[in-house]
mmCIF file of C-alpha atoms and ligand atoms in Angstrom:
data_model
loop_
_atom_site.group_PDB
_atom_site.id
_atom_site.type_symbol
_atom_site.label_atom_id
_atom_site.label_comp_id
_atom_site.label_asym_id
_atom_site.label_seq_id
_atom_site.Cartn_x
_atom_site.Cartn_y
_atom_site.Cartn_z
ATOM 1 C CA MET C 173 139.070 108.321 55.673
ATOM 2 C CA GLN C 174 142.415 107.726 57.613
ATOM 3 C CA THR C 175 141.987 104.736 60.077
ATOM 4 C CA ASN C 176 141.869 106.446 63.506
ATOM 5 C CA PRO C 177 139.613 105.090 66.239
ATOM 6 C CA LEU C 178 136.876 107.732 65.408
ATOM 7 C CA ASN C 179 136.811 106.948 61.640
ATOM 8 C CA THR C 180 136.855 103.213 62.279
ATOM 9 C CA PHE C 181 133.830 103.800 64.545
ATOM 10 C CA LEU C 182 131.965 105.898 61.854
ATOM 11 C CA GLU C 183 132.856 103.421 59.318
ATOM 12 C CA ARG C 184 131.132 100.712 61.325
ATOM 13 C CA LEU C 185 128.256 102.774 62.096
ATOM 14 C CA LYS C 186 127.757 103.367 58.326
ATOM 15 C CA ILE C 187 128.031 99.584 57.423
ATOM 16 C CA SER C 188 125.821 98.521 60.414
ATOM 17 C CA PHE C 189 123.052 101.166 59.406
ATOM 18 C CA GLU C 190 123.137 100.187 55.720
ATOM 19 C CA SER C 191 122.985 96.631 56.714
ATOM 20 C CA ALA C 192 120.240 97.184 59.006
ATOM 21 C CA VAL C 193 121.777 95.689 62.124
ATOM 22 C CA LEU C 194 122.123 99.004 63.833
ATOM 23 C CA ILE C 195 120.031 99.210 66.971
ATOM 24 C CA LYS C 196 121.221 102.298 68.908
ATOM 25 C CA ILE C 197 124.067 104.740 69.519
ATOM 26 C CA THR C 198 124.337 106.839 72.707
ATOM 27 C CA LEU C 199 126.646 109.611 72.863
ATOM 28 C CA SER C 200 127.688 110.793 76.413
ATOM 29 C CA LYS C 201 130.100 111.997 79.170
ATOM 30 C CA GLN C 202 130.317 115.752 78.757
ATOM 31 C CA ARG C 203 133.688 117.502 77.699
ATOM 32 C CA LYS C 204 132.745 120.707 79.101
ATOM 33 C CA LYS C 205 131.637 120.537 82.877
ATOM 34 C CA HIS C 206 128.798 123.313 82.262
ATOM 35 C CA SER C 207 127.786 122.267 78.880
ATOM 36 C CA ASP C 208 124.002 122.033 78.711
ATOM 37 C CA LEU C 209 123.931 118.919 76.506
ATOM 38 C CA LYS C 210 123.904 115.945 78.528
ATOM 39 C CA SER C 211 123.558 113.081 75.750
ATOM 40 C CA ILE C 212 122.563 112.110 72.503
ATOM 41 C CA ILE C 213 120.546 109.113 71.758
ATOM 42 C CA ILE C 214 120.488 108.084 68.019
ATOM 43 C CA SER C 215 118.471 105.332 66.415
ATOM 44 C CA PRO C 216 117.380 104.358 62.726
ATOM 45 C CA VAL C 217 114.144 105.596 61.941
ATOM 46 C CA LYS C 218 112.057 104.779 58.690
ATOM 47 C CA LEU C 219 110.395 108.147 57.373
ATOM 48 C CA LYS C 220 108.659 108.989 53.890
ATOM 49 C CA GLY C 221 112.148 110.252 52.592
ATOM 50 C CA GLY C 222 113.627 106.897 53.598
ATOM 51 C CA LEU C 223 115.594 105.446 56.200
ATOM 52 C CA MET C 224 117.245 108.134 58.596
ATOM 53 C CA LEU C 225 118.904 108.589 61.967
ATOM 54 C CA ASN C 226 116.787 110.058 64.650
ATOM 55 C CA PHE C 227 118.864 112.292 67.120
ATOM 56 C CA VAL C 228 117.483 113.140 70.546
ATOM 57 C CA TYR C 229 119.637 115.699 72.122
ATOM 58 C CA ARG C 230 119.227 115.561 75.954
ATOM 59 C CA HIS C 231 119.662 118.866 77.573
ATOM 60 C CA GLU C 232 119.489 119.681 81.328
ATOM 61 C CA THR C 233 115.861 120.666 81.188
ATOM 62 C CA HIS C 234 114.566 119.570 77.586
ATOM 63 C CA ASP C 235 114.860 117.213 74.691
ATOM 64 C CA ILE C 236 115.546 118.175 71.047
ATOM 65 C CA THR C 237 114.945 115.672 68.479
ATOM 66 C CA LYS C 238 116.121 116.034 64.737
ATOM 67 C CA ASN C 239 116.600 113.399 61.813
ATOM 68 C CA PHE C 240 119.391 113.102 59.344
ATOM 69 C CA PHE C 241 120.286 110.935 56.512
ATOM 70 C CA ILE C 242 123.477 108.826 57.240
ATOM 71 C CA ASP C 243 126.079 111.032 55.607
ATOM 72 C CA GLU C 244 125.002 114.208 57.638
ATOM 73 C CA ALA C 245 124.475 112.072 60.605
ATOM 74 C CA LEU C 246 128.115 110.904 60.640
ATOM 75 C CA SER C 247 129.496 114.381 60.278
ATOM 76 C CA GLN C 248 127.072 115.553 63.203
ATOM 77 C CA ILE C 249 128.526 112.560 65.226
ATOM 78 C CA SER C 250 132.077 113.424 64.321
ATOM 79 C CA GLU C 251 131.788 116.982 65.355
ATOM 80 C CA VAL C 252 130.117 116.237 68.673
ATOM 81 C CA LEU C 253 132.759 113.731 69.753
ATOM 82 C CA GLN C 254 135.598 116.198 69.089
ATOM 83 C CA ASN C 255 133.816 118.892 70.665
ATOM 84 C CA ASP C 256 130.904 118.219 73.082
ATOM 85 C CA LEU C 257 130.886 114.591 74.516
ATOM 86 C CA PHE C 258 133.712 111.992 75.127
ATOM 87 C CA TYR C 259 132.047 108.486 74.780
ATOM 88 C CA ALA C 260 130.224 106.964 72.013
ATOM 89 C CA ASP C 261 128.444 103.503 72.466
ATOM 90 C CA MET C 262 126.992 101.685 69.459
ATOM 91 C CA TYR C 263 124.765 98.784 69.823
ATOM 92 C CA VAL C 264 124.395 96.639 66.995
ATOM 93 C CA GLN C 265 123.019 92.898 66.641
ATOM 94 C CA GLY C 266 125.615 90.913 68.355
ATOM 95 C CA GLU C 267 128.026 93.321 69.167
ATOM 96 C CA ASN C 268 128.445 96.554 71.575
ATOM 97 C CA ILE C 269 131.142 99.013 70.310
ATOM 98 C CA ARG C 270 132.570 101.811 72.520
ATOM 99 C CA LEU C 271 134.586 104.594 71.574
ATOM 100 C CA LEU C 272 136.201 106.501 74.465
ATOM 101 C CA GLY C 273 137.786 109.778 74.280
ATOM 102 C CA ASN C 274 139.689 111.780 76.750
ATOM 103 C CA LYS C 275 140.849 115.261 77.593
ATOM 104 C CA LYS C 276 144.392 114.824 75.771
ATOM 105 C CA GLY C 277 142.367 114.272 72.495
ATOM 106 C CA GLU C 278 143.100 110.243 72.521
ATOM 107 C CA MET C 279 140.336 107.938 71.477
ATOM 108 C CA LYS C 280 140.238 104.134 71.665
ATOM 109 C CA LEU C 281 137.852 101.597 70.437
ATOM 110 C CA LEU C 282 136.351 98.523 72.393
ATOM 111 C CA SER C 283 134.264 95.809 71.303
ATOM 112 C CA ASN C 284 132.422 93.030 72.996
ATOM 113 C CA LYS C 285 130.198 90.311 71.316
ATOM 114 C CA VAL C 286 126.620 90.011 73.205
ATOM 115 C CA ALA C 287 123.730 87.676 72.274
ATOM 116 C CA SER C 288 121.606 88.875 69.621
ATOM 117 C CA LEU C 289 118.133 89.692 70.668
ATOM 118 C CA ALA C 290 115.534 87.464 69.445
ATOM 119 C CA PRO C 291 114.266 89.178 66.016
ATOM 120 C CA ILE C 292 110.624 90.375 66.334
ATOM 121 C CA SER C 293 108.190 91.191 63.724
ATOM 122 C CA LEU C 294 107.646 94.943 63.090
ATOM 123 C CA SER C 295 104.635 94.322 61.072
ATOM 124 C CA HIS C 296 101.202 94.110 62.840
ATOM 125 C CA ASN C 297 101.006 90.315 62.192
ATOM 126 C CA ARG C 298 99.598 88.835 65.341
ATOM 127 C CA ASN C 299 102.164 87.195 67.662
ATOM 128 C CA LYS C 300 100.252 85.219 70.300
ATOM 129 C CA SER C 301 103.020 85.154 72.735
ATOM 130 C CA ARG C 302 103.299 88.957 73.316
ATOM 131 C CA MET C 303 101.407 90.429 76.117
ATOM 132 C CA ILE C 304 100.689 93.735 74.652
ATOM 133 C CA GLU C 305 99.056 93.595 71.236
ATOM 134 C CA PRO C 306 100.251 96.415 68.925
ATOM 135 C CA HIS C 307 97.206 96.377 66.608
ATOM 136 C CA GLY C 308 94.744 99.188 67.650
ATOM 137 C CA ASN C 309 96.462 100.059 70.791
ATOM 138 C CA ILE C 310 96.192 103.705 71.288
ATOM 139 C CA TRP C 311 98.904 104.248 74.063
ATOM 140 C CA LEU C 312 101.481 102.423 72.091
ATOM 141 C CA ARG C 313 100.857 104.534 68.975
ATOM 142 C CA GLU C 314 100.852 108.017 71.104
ATOM 143 C CA LEU C 315 103.983 106.941 72.638
ATOM 144 C CA LYS C 316 105.507 106.338 69.084
ATOM 145 C CA VAL C 317 106.139 102.634 69.957
ATOM 146 C CA THR C 318 103.940 101.705 66.771
ATOM 147 C CA ASN C 319 103.232 103.834 63.765
ATOM 148 C CA GLU C 320 99.937 104.942 62.130
ATOM 149 C CA GLN C 321 99.606 101.417 60.749
ATOM 150 C CA TRP C 322 100.083 99.816 64.381
ATOM 151 C CA GLU C 323 103.206 98.382 63.314
ATOM 152 C CA VAL C 324 106.064 98.278 65.894
ATOM 153 C CA ARG C 325 108.745 100.984 64.714
ATOM 154 C CA TYR C 326 112.164 99.612 63.832
ATOM 155 C CA GLU C 327 113.848 102.142 66.380
ATOM 156 C CA MET C 328 111.157 101.117 69.136
ATOM 157 C CA LYS C 329 111.597 97.315 69.034
ATOM 158 C CA ASP C 330 113.806 96.998 72.082
ATOM 159 C CA LYS C 331 111.171 99.136 74.007
ATOM 160 C CA TYR C 332 108.547 96.982 72.871
ATOM 161 C CA LEU C 333 110.472 93.838 73.951
ATOM 162 C CA GLN C 334 111.071 95.390 77.333
ATOM 163 C CA ILE C 335 107.370 96.214 77.753
ATOM 164 C CA ASN C 336 106.494 92.671 77.120
ATOM 165 C CA ARG C 337 109.173 90.977 79.223
ATOM 166 C CA TYR C 338 108.211 93.465 81.915
ATOM 167 C CA LEU C 339 104.653 91.824 82.187
ATOM 168 C CA GLU C 340 105.908 88.406 81.461
ATOM 169 C CA LEU C 341 108.076 88.818 84.641
ATOM 170 C CA LEU C 342 105.233 90.357 86.863
ATOM 171 C CA GLU C 343 102.249 88.227 85.785
ATOM 172 C CA PRO C 344 103.206 85.281 88.145
ATOM 173 C CA GLU C 345 103.780 87.670 90.905
ATOM 174 C CA ILE C 346 100.477 89.460 90.420
ATOM 175 C CA GLU C 347 98.556 86.111 90.244
ATOM 176 C CA LEU C 348 99.867 85.447 93.891
ATOM 177 C CA LEU C 349 98.548 88.539 95.209
ATOM 178 C CA PRO C 350 95.662 88.024 97.816
ATOM 179 C CA LYS C 351 92.263 88.350 95.964
ATOM 180 C CA ARG C 352 90.723 91.727 96.335
ATOM 181 C CA ASP C 353 88.121 93.803 94.555
ATOM 182 C CA LYS C 354 90.157 96.578 93.693
ATOM 183 C CA LEU C 355 93.870 96.937 93.092
ATOM 184 C CA VAL C 356 95.675 100.142 93.983
ATOM 185 C CA VAL C 357 98.983 100.697 92.183
ATOM 186 C CA ALA C 358 101.614 103.585 92.232
ATOM 187 C CA ASP C 359 104.413 103.692 89.630
ATOM 188 C CA MET C 360 107.086 106.270 91.301
ATOM 189 C CA GLY C 361 109.231 107.971 88.880
ATOM 190 C CA SER C 362 107.160 107.020 85.748
ATOM 191 C CA GLY C 363 108.934 109.027 83.379
ATOM 192 C CA LYS C 364 107.386 108.616 79.722
ATOM 193 C CA GLY C 365 105.005 106.073 81.039
ATOM 194 C CA TYR C 366 105.718 103.118 78.709
ATOM 195 C CA LEU C 367 105.984 100.569 81.662
ATOM 196 C CA THR C 368 103.057 102.271 83.675
ATOM 197 C CA PHE C 369 100.603 102.215 80.514
ATOM 198 C CA ALA C 370 101.834 98.691 79.831
ATOM 199 C CA LEU C 371 100.875 97.462 83.319
ATOM 200 C CA TYR C 372 97.740 99.214 83.357
ATOM 201 C CA ASP C 373 96.595 97.844 79.974
ATOM 202 C CA TYR C 374 97.666 94.297 81.344
ATOM 203 C CA LEU C 375 95.850 94.943 84.666
ATOM 204 C CA GLN C 376 92.495 96.287 83.480
ATOM 205 C CA ARG C 377 91.954 93.128 81.442
ATOM 206 C CA LYS C 378 92.831 90.926 84.362
ATOM 207 C CA TYR C 379 91.360 92.950 86.996
ATOM 208 C CA THR C 380 87.728 93.642 85.615
ATOM 209 C CA ALA C 381 86.504 94.515 89.221
ATOM 210 C CA GLY C 382 88.563 97.600 89.263
ATOM 211 C CA ILE C 383 92.044 99.160 89.459
ATOM 212 C CA GLU C 384 93.202 102.488 90.295
ATOM 213 C CA MET C 385 96.759 103.346 89.172
ATOM 214 C CA LEU C 386 98.838 106.580 89.922
ATOM 215 C CA GLY C 387 101.971 107.509 88.132
ATOM 216 C CA VAL C 388 104.298 109.954 90.103
ATOM 217 C CA GLU C 389 106.756 111.935 88.337
ATOM 218 C CA TYR C 390 108.520 115.206 88.916
ATOM 219 C CA ARG C 391 108.775 116.473 85.338
ATOM 220 C CA GLN C 392 105.431 118.223 84.769
ATOM 221 C CA GLU C 393 105.963 117.986 80.970
ATOM 222 C CA LEU C 394 105.885 114.261 81.089
ATOM 223 C CA VAL C 395 102.859 114.334 83.386
ATOM 224 C CA ASP C 396 100.806 116.379 81.223
ATOM 225 C CA VAL C 397 101.869 114.205 78.153
ATOM 226 C CA CYS C 398 101.072 110.963 79.915
ATOM 227 C CA ASN C 399 97.627 112.198 81.170
ATOM 228 C CA ALA C 400 96.624 113.324 77.685
ATOM 229 C CA ILE C 401 97.558 109.765 76.285
ATOM 230 C CA ALA C 402 95.682 108.009 79.165
ATOM 231 C CA GLY C 403 92.713 110.238 78.113
ATOM 232 C CA LYS C 404 92.833 109.293 74.350
ATOM 233 C CA ALA C 405 93.375 105.480 75.339
ATOM 234 C CA GLU C 406 90.305 105.861 77.677
ATOM 235 C CA PHE C 407 92.283 104.687 80.711
ATOM 236 C CA TYR C 408 89.941 106.141 83.222
ATOM 237 C CA HIS C 409 91.382 104.979 86.323
ATOM 238 C CA LEU C 410 95.173 105.916 85.380
ATOM 239 C CA LYS C 411 96.359 109.224 86.538
ATOM 240 C CA PHE C 412 99.738 110.999 86.462
ATOM 241 C CA MET C 413 100.710 113.535 89.098
ATOM 242 C CA GLN C 414 103.546 115.869 89.370
ATOM 243 C CA GLY C 415 105.490 115.034 92.720
ATOM 244 C CA THR C 416 108.359 113.493 94.336
ATOM 245 C CA ILE C 417 108.818 109.793 95.303
ATOM 246 C CA GLU C 418 109.869 110.937 98.595
ATOM 247 C CA GLU C 419 106.631 113.198 99.350
ATOM 248 C CA ALA C 420 103.941 112.320 97.009
ATOM 249 C CA ASP C 421 100.578 112.073 98.531
ATOM 250 C CA LEU C 422 99.713 108.318 97.926
ATOM 251 C CA PRO C 423 96.617 106.301 98.720
ATOM 252 C CA GLU C 424 97.096 102.843 100.578
ATOM 253 C CA LEU C 425 98.757 100.902 97.937
ATOM 254 C CA ASP C 426 98.545 97.072 96.902
ATOM 255 C CA ILE C 427 101.495 97.390 94.446
ATOM 256 C CA LEU C 428 104.428 99.836 94.457
ATOM 257 C CA ILE C 429 106.712 100.049 91.503
ATOM 258 C CA ALA C 430 109.943 102.120 90.887
ATOM 259 C CA LEU C 431 111.840 101.473 87.790
ATOM 260 C CA HIS C 432 115.084 103.016 86.899
ATOM 261 C CA ALA C 433 114.704 105.588 89.691
ATOM 262 C CA CYS C 434 118.138 107.110 90.425
ATOM 263 C CA ASP C 435 120.334 106.121 93.316
ATOM 264 C CA THR C 436 118.465 106.776 96.596
ATOM 265 C CA ALA C 437 115.202 107.417 94.924
ATOM 266 C CA THR C 438 114.942 103.555 94.754
ATOM 267 C CA ASP C 439 115.360 103.346 98.478
ATOM 268 C CA ASP C 440 112.654 106.291 98.746
ATOM 269 C CA ALA C 441 110.160 104.169 96.751
ATOM 270 C CA ILE C 442 110.949 100.967 98.794
ATOM 271 C CA HIS C 443 110.466 102.815 101.917
ATOM 272 C CA ARG C 444 107.034 104.213 100.862
ATOM 273 C CA GLY C 445 105.867 100.789 99.741
ATOM 274 C CA ILE C 446 106.975 99.370 103.078
ATOM 275 C CA LYS C 447 105.105 101.919 105.020
ATOM 276 C CA SER C 448 102.071 101.577 102.811
ATOM 277 C CA ASN C 449 102.186 97.757 103.704
ATOM 278 C CA ALA C 450 102.003 97.160 99.918
ATOM 279 C CA SER C 451 101.443 93.494 98.969
ATOM 280 C CA LEU C 452 104.023 93.785 96.181
ATOM 281 C CA ILE C 453 107.012 96.006 95.662
ATOM 282 C CA VAL C 454 108.943 95.868 92.259
ATOM 283 C CA CYS C 455 111.904 97.883 91.412
ATOM 284 C CA ALA C 456 114.761 97.966 89.089
ATOM 285 C CA PRO C 457 117.509 100.101 90.639
ATOM 286 C CA CYS C 458 119.406 102.567 88.507
ATOM 287 C CA CYS C 459 122.566 103.773 89.815
ATOM 288 C CA GLN C 460 124.280 103.014 93.334
ATOM 289 C CA LYS C 461 126.172 106.186 94.395
ATOM 290 C CA GLN C 462 125.543 106.259 98.211
ATOM 291 C CA ILE C 463 127.036 102.869 98.900
ATOM 292 C CA ARG C 464 129.950 103.395 96.661
ATOM 293 C CA LYS C 465 130.585 106.499 98.591
ATOM 294 C CA GLU C 466 130.550 104.860 101.897
ATOM 295 C CA MET C 467 132.643 101.715 101.192
ATOM 296 C CA LYS C 468 136.064 101.259 103.020
ATOM 297 C CA PRO C 469 136.543 97.599 102.654
ATOM 298 C CA ASN C 470 138.633 95.415 105.307
ATOM 299 C CA GLU C 471 141.993 94.352 104.318
ATOM 300 C CA GLU C 472 141.099 91.247 102.616
ATOM 301 C CA PHE C 473 138.257 92.731 100.375
ATOM 302 C CA SER C 474 140.574 95.864 99.771
ATOM 303 C CA ALA C 475 143.148 93.573 97.920
ATOM 304 C CA PHE C 476 140.648 92.868 95.162
ATOM 305 C CA LEU C 477 138.659 95.686 95.339
ATOM 306 C CA LYS C 478 141.761 97.897 94.377
ATOM 307 C CA HIS C 479 140.304 97.753 90.864
ATOM 308 C CA GLY C 480 137.868 100.553 90.206
ATOM 309 C CA ILE C 481 135.234 98.449 88.046
ATOM 310 C CA LEU C 482 135.338 95.739 90.557
ATOM 311 C CA MET C 483 134.486 98.162 93.407
ATOM 312 C CA GLU C 484 131.900 99.699 91.105
ATOM 313 C CA ARG C 485 130.242 96.299 90.676
ATOM 314 C CA GLN C 486 130.715 95.150 94.234
ATOM 315 C CA ALA C 487 128.737 98.488 95.366
ATOM 316 C CA GLU C 488 125.992 97.691 93.067
ATOM 317 C CA LEU C 489 125.805 94.099 94.487
ATOM 318 C CA ILE C 490 125.999 95.369 98.087
ATOM 319 C CA THR C 491 123.398 98.185 97.559
ATOM 320 C CA ASP C 492 120.791 95.875 95.824
ATOM 321 C CA GLY C 493 121.554 92.778 97.960
ATOM 322 C CA LEU C 494 121.336 94.861 101.176
ATOM 323 C CA ARG C 495 117.895 96.441 99.843
ATOM 324 C CA ALA C 496 116.613 92.805 99.435
ATOM 325 C CA MET C 497 117.619 91.772 102.897
ATOM 326 C CA ILE C 498 116.278 94.963 104.454
ATOM 327 C CA MET C 499 112.936 94.288 102.703
ATOM 328 C CA GLU C 500 113.039 90.543 104.052
ATOM 329 C CA ALA C 501 113.664 92.172 107.529
ATOM 330 C CA HIS C 502 110.215 93.909 106.902
ATOM 331 C CA GLY C 503 108.448 90.936 106.032
ATOM 332 C CA TYR C 504 108.847 90.671 102.411
ATOM 333 C CA LYS C 505 109.853 87.403 100.530
ATOM 334 C CA THR C 506 112.273 88.731 97.752
ATOM 335 C CA LYS C 507 113.517 87.768 94.323
ATOM 336 C CA VAL C 508 116.063 89.498 92.405
ATOM 337 C CA PHE C 509 116.628 88.783 88.865
ATOM 338 C CA GLU C 510 117.471 90.199 85.432
ATOM 339 C CA PHE C 511 115.198 92.532 83.623
ATOM 340 C CA ILE C 512 116.193 93.727 80.117
ATOM 341 C CA SER C 513 116.848 97.243 79.716
ATOM 342 C CA SER C 514 115.835 98.926 76.720
ATOM 343 C CA GLU C 515 118.985 100.856 76.684
ATOM 344 C CA HIS C 516 121.347 97.832 76.822
ATOM 345 C CA THR C 517 122.787 99.130 79.846
ATOM 346 C CA ALA C 518 123.927 97.297 83.015
ATOM 347 C CA LYS C 519 120.811 98.778 84.753
ATOM 348 C CA ASN C 520 119.127 95.351 84.434
ATOM 349 C CA VAL C 521 118.489 93.894 87.967
ATOM 350 C CA MET C 522 114.742 93.889 89.228
ATOM 351 C CA ILE C 523 114.052 93.469 92.706
ATOM 352 C CA VAL C 524 110.660 92.145 93.842
ATOM 353 C CA GLY C 525 109.192 91.675 97.382
ATOM 354 C CA ARG C 526 106.009 89.797 98.055
ATOM 355 C CA LYS C 527 104.685 90.406 101.673
ATOM 356 C CA VAL C 528 104.497 87.473 103.692
ATOM 357 C CA ALA C 529 103.902 87.047 107.477
ATOM 358 C CA LEU C 530 106.760 88.298 109.591
ATOM 359 C CA ASN C 531 109.003 85.777 111.306
ATOM 360 C CA SER C 532 110.618 87.604 114.351
ATOM 361 C CA SER C 533 113.463 85.354 114.874
ATOM 362 C CA ARG C 534 114.422 85.419 110.964
ATOM 363 C CA ARG C 535 113.992 89.320 111.205
ATOM 364 C CA LEU C 536 116.535 89.324 113.870
ATOM 365 C CA GLN C 537 118.928 86.923 112.122
ATOM 366 C CA THR C 538 118.611 89.212 108.866
ATOM 367 C CA ILE C 539 119.478 92.279 110.767
ATOM 368 C CA GLU C 540 122.536 90.706 112.221
ATOM 369 C CA THR C 541 123.506 89.521 108.923
ATOM 370 C CA ILE C 542 123.105 92.910 107.399
ATOM 371 C CA ALA C 543 125.278 94.445 109.973
ATOM 372 C CA LYS C 544 128.100 91.936 109.543
ATOM 373 C CA ILE C 545 128.075 92.556 105.662
ATOM 374 C CA LYS C 546 128.295 96.337 106.374
ATOM 375 C CA GLN C 547 131.080 96.003 108.666
ATOM 376 C CA ASN C 548 133.262 93.937 106.280
ATOM 377 C CA PHE C 549 132.802 96.603 103.571
ATOM 378 C CA GLY C 550 133.060 99.475 106.100
ATOM 379 C CA ILE C 551 129.642 100.760 105.419
ATOM 380 C CA LYS C 552 128.244 103.043 108.169
ATOM 381 C CA ARG C 553 124.907 103.482 106.544
ATOM 382 C CA HIS C 554 122.457 102.333 104.115
ATOM 383 C CA TYR C 555 120.054 104.921 103.173
ATOM 384 C CA LEU C 556 117.121 102.473 103.191
ATOM 385 C CA GLU C 557 117.919 101.198 106.479
ATOM 386 C CA GLU C 558 118.048 104.786 107.816
ATOM 387 C CA LEU C 559 114.888 105.679 106.179
ATOM 388 C CA LEU C 560 113.233 102.466 108.013
ATOM 389 C CA GLY C 561 114.924 102.967 111.336
ATOM 390 C CA ILE C 562 116.319 99.361 111.757
HETATM 391 C C1 SAM N 20 115.139 106.711 84.020
HETATM 392 S S1 SAM N 20 113.490 107.371 84.158
HETATM 393 C C2 SAM N 20 112.551 105.625 84.343
HETATM 394 C C3 SAM N 20 111.229 106.026 83.757
HETATM 395 C C4 SAM N 20 110.452 104.636 84.019
HETATM 396 N N1 SAM N 20 110.211 104.338 85.386
HETATM 397 C C5 SAM N 20 110.904 103.490 83.123
HETATM 398 O O1 SAM N 20 111.749 102.866 83.804
HETATM 399 O O2 SAM N 20 110.724 103.517 81.957
HETATM 400 C C6 SAM N 20 113.339 107.958 85.803
HETATM 401 C C7 SAM N 20 112.257 109.043 85.772
HETATM 402 O O3 SAM N 20 112.080 109.114 87.191
HETATM 403 C C8 SAM N 20 111.832 110.562 87.760
HETATM 404 N N2 SAM N 20 112.321 110.790 88.911
HETATM 405 C C9 SAM N 20 113.591 110.563 89.490
HETATM 406 N N3 SAM N 20 113.908 110.852 90.624
HETATM 407 C C10 SAM N 20 112.431 111.171 91.085
HETATM 408 C C11 SAM N 20 112.018 111.824 92.423
HETATM 409 N N4 SAM N 20 112.602 111.658 93.345
HETATM 410 N N5 SAM N 20 110.501 111.814 92.396
HETATM 411 C C12 SAM N 20 109.959 111.716 91.232
HETATM 412 N N6 SAM N 20 110.369 111.498 90.175
HETATM 413 C C13 SAM N 20 111.514 111.249 89.998
HETATM 414 C C14 SAM N 20 112.686 111.301 86.371
HETATM 415 O O4 SAM N 20 112.244 112.540 86.225
HETATM 416 C C15 SAM N 20 112.555 110.190 85.312
HETATM 417 O O5 SAM N 20 111.382 110.649 84.597
#
């Protein structure tokens, strides 16, 4: 192989795979505007024939999964990066490696060191500190987090860590909830249901008196799969329904969850939580396009926000910072902290709002501060504010 960025990337991939430090690769950014292939997620998988790479081809309306041995996988990746997708992100223990292609056929390789994830056991040896026990857990097996021997699959260890971390973060918030006989929870944009099942599993052990949980998702195929798994796991009070975050028919809620719902879908979810008077609102925002488009910073701020990446980060901070403040103006005490993402992306902020007594002078103060912040950054509208009418 000649040393060009693509070949160097492929060589690093092969070494990482063979030395078992490879976590995941994502290929993204369509070369052709109208191409149906959006991205490919690749991860190591242990199969009967040996260690292979599992490719999930994400198309506009469906996913296709294939497994390849390393050499075939390398040629598939090479071909895709030259014909279909521009970017490749490789996550190995301790390092993220990016290959960026462009329309001129140029490619460049970037690398940054990251903290390694704490190693976790992939066997079913009991680990007392985990909130969700893999052994005998039907939903984890059905979602392919564990194998038939109840062991966490190598390629799913990040997801398993994320599930446990999620519950560790929520536990103290749930413990602060006002005592009631039955807890009603909605998870908006529940996707494949990993975190929905995890929360139900945890809550049904905690709230023996009763829980009712609803996953709302607009992809019917995911709703069907999740309902079938809930049936197999005998989770009788967990239902998934096809619908939108904006309009789904919801009961009165105690907890509203919205994790990684795109752009303003997070605002729609917060809005529904506030309107339902939910005691707890938990969201992990995804992208922040609405505010990014609105931002026209004043002179001082434009001086440093001329750099695209800083503008991007600032838009994220403002969107989520204002979301928390808007929740505060509606009587929620908020916390914003880091939540690990199973994709190792920057989408790792979690906003938690707990309903407290509304203080009207603090509300007015918060509304004024929101207005000033918006003015500094030339923001005319924040979608959540608009929904709530403040
Ligand atoms: C990135 S996934 C996150 C899934 C899950 N909440 C998690 O964090 O693992 C977002 C999911 O929300 C769904 N979704 C996005 N916008 C939605 C909307 N407006 N109404 C209902 N579902 C939506 C998508 O179909 C997708 O399955």
